[in-house]
C-alpha positions as CSV (number, residue, x, y, z in Angstrom):
1,R,-1.2,-11.0,15.2
2,L,-0.8,-14.7,14.5
3,S,2.3,-14.2,12.4
4,K,3.9,-12.1,15.1
5,S,3.1,-14.7,17.8
6,Y,4.3,-17.5,15.7
7,V,7.6,-15.8,14.9
8,R,8.2,-14.8,18.5
9,G,7.8,-18.5,19.5
10,L,9.9,-19.7,16.6
11,H,13.0,-17.8,17.3
12,P,14.0,-15.4,20.0
13,E,15.0,-11.8,19.2
14,G,18.5,-11.5,17.9
15,G,18.5,-14.7,15.9
16,T,17.7,-15.1,12.2
17,I,16.3,-17.9,10.1
18,P,17.5,-17.8,6.4
19,V,14.5,-18.6,4.1
20,I,16.5,-17.6,1.0
21,P,20.0,-17.1,2.3
22,G,21.3,-13.6,1.7
23,V,17.9,-12.5,0.3
24,F,15.1,-13.2,2.8
25,H,15.4,-14.1,6.4
26,I,13.0,-14.3,9.4
27,T,14.6,-12.0,11.9
28,P,12.5,-11.3,15.0
29,S,13.1,-7.8,16.5
30,L,11.2,-5.4,18.7
31,N,10.7,-1.9,17.5
32,S,9.7,1.0,19.8
33,G,9.5,3.4,16.9
34,A,7.7,3.9,13.7
35,A,8.6,2.4,10.3
36,F,12.3,1.7,10.1
37,G,12.8,2.5,13.8
38,L,12.2,6.2,13.3
39,F,11.1,8.2,16.4
40,P,11.9,5.5,19.0
41,D,10.2,5.5,22.3
42,M,7.2,7.6,21.2
43,T,4.7,4.9,22.0
44,W,1.9,7.1,23.2
45,L,2.1,9.2,20.0
46,F,1.8,6.1,17.8
47,I,-1.0,4.8,19.9
48,T,-2.9,8.1,19.6
49,V,-2.3,8.2,15.8
50,A,-3.4,4.6,15.4
51,V,-6.6,5.2,17.4
52,V,-7.4,8.3,15.3
53,V,-6.8,6.5,12.1
54,V,-9.0,3.5,13.1
55,L,-11.8,5.8,14.3
56,F,-11.6,7.9,11.1
57,I,-11.8,4.7,8.9
58,L,-14.7,3.4,10.9
59,L,-16.6,6.6,10.5
60,Y,-15.6,7.4,6.9
61,G,-15.5,3.7,5.8
62,S,-19.2,3.3,6.6
63,T,-20.0,5.9,3.8
64,V,-17.9,4.2,1.2
65,R,-19.6,1.9,-1.3
66,D,-16.7,1.2,-3.7
67,G,-15.3,-2.2,-2.9
68,F,-11.7,-1.2,-4.0
69,T,-11.7,1.7,-1.6
70,R,-13.2,-0.4,1.2
71,L,-10.4,-3.0,0.7
72,A,-7.8,-0.2,0.9
73,L,-9.3,1.2,4.1
74,G,-9.5,-2.3,5.5
75,L,-5.8,-3.0,4.9
76,V,-4.8,0.3,6.6
77,M,-7.1,-0.3,9.5
78,G,-6.0,-4.0,9.9
79,G,-2.4,-3.0,9.9
80,A,-2.9,-0.2,12.3
81,L,-4.8,-2.4,14.7
82,G,-2.2,-5.2,14.4
83,N,0.6,-2.8,15.5
84,L,-1.7,-1.0,18.0
85,V,-2.3,-4.2,19.9
86,D,1.5,-4.7,20.2
87,R,2.0,-1.2,21.4
88,L,-0.8,-1.5,24.0
89,T,0.4,-4.8,25.3
90,T,4.2,-4.5,25.3
91,G,5.0,-1.0,24.1
92,L,6.9,-2.5,21.2
93,V,6.0,-3.8,17.7
94,V,7.2,-7.2,16.6
95,D,9.0,-7.0,13.2
96,F,10.4,-10.1,11.4
97,L,10.4,-9.8,7.6
98,D,14.0,-9.2,6.7
99,F,15.0,-8.7,3.0
100,R,18.5,-7.7,3.9
101,I,18.4,-4.5,1.8
102,W,15.5,-3.0,3.7
103,P,14.9,-2.5,7.5
104,V,13.0,-5.4,9.2
105,F,9.2,-5.0,9.1
106,N,6.0,-7.0,9.6
107,L,2.8,-7.9,7.8
108,A,0.9,-5.1,9.5
109,D,3.4,-2.6,8.1
110,S,2.9,-4.2,4.7
111,A,-0.9,-3.9,5.0
112,I,-0.7,-0.3,5.9
113,V,1.7,0.5,2.9
114,V,-0.3,-1.5,0.4
115,G,-3.6,-0.1,1.7
116,A,-2.3,3.5,1.5
117,F,-1.1,2.9,-2.0
118,L,-4.5,1.5,-3.1
119,L,-6.3,4.3,-1.3
120,S,-4.2,6.9,-3.1
121,F,-4.9,5.2,-6.4
122,S,-8.6,5.1,-5.6
123,L,-8.7,8.7,-4.7
124,L,-6.8,9.8,-7.8
125,R,-9.1,7.6,-9.9
126,D,-12.2,9.1,-8.4
127,A,-10.8,12.7,-8.7
128,K,-10.0,12.1,-12.4
129,G,-13.4,10.6,-13.0
130,E,-15.2,13.6,-11.5
131,G,-13.1,16.0,-13.4
132,S,-14.0,14.5,-16.7
133,R,-17.8,14.5,-16.1
């Protein structure tokens, strides 16, 4: 939330700040859709999905003892909450990380993706471990 607020105050939507020219820019933009602008203007669907995900993680997460899995769940939940607050307050998500070869995204999106990857790894690791017992 802090990064989004900072970026919004730093430069209005439509402008860009080259950090590494041609490679990485800070480009504030507002997104009404999901990742990469898919499914625009479906705010209530995304709010519902985020609430379900957060509730699931709160319920399931309380039973998890493995620190790695808890970290993964925390990243997914933190990212979901970060974008949920945007959707509830403005109906739009603030994106700003622009690598020029990928659609603009934000830290919450990154947390969700990294958390989902770590969670997948954790689940595969656990499944492999149980199968070898």
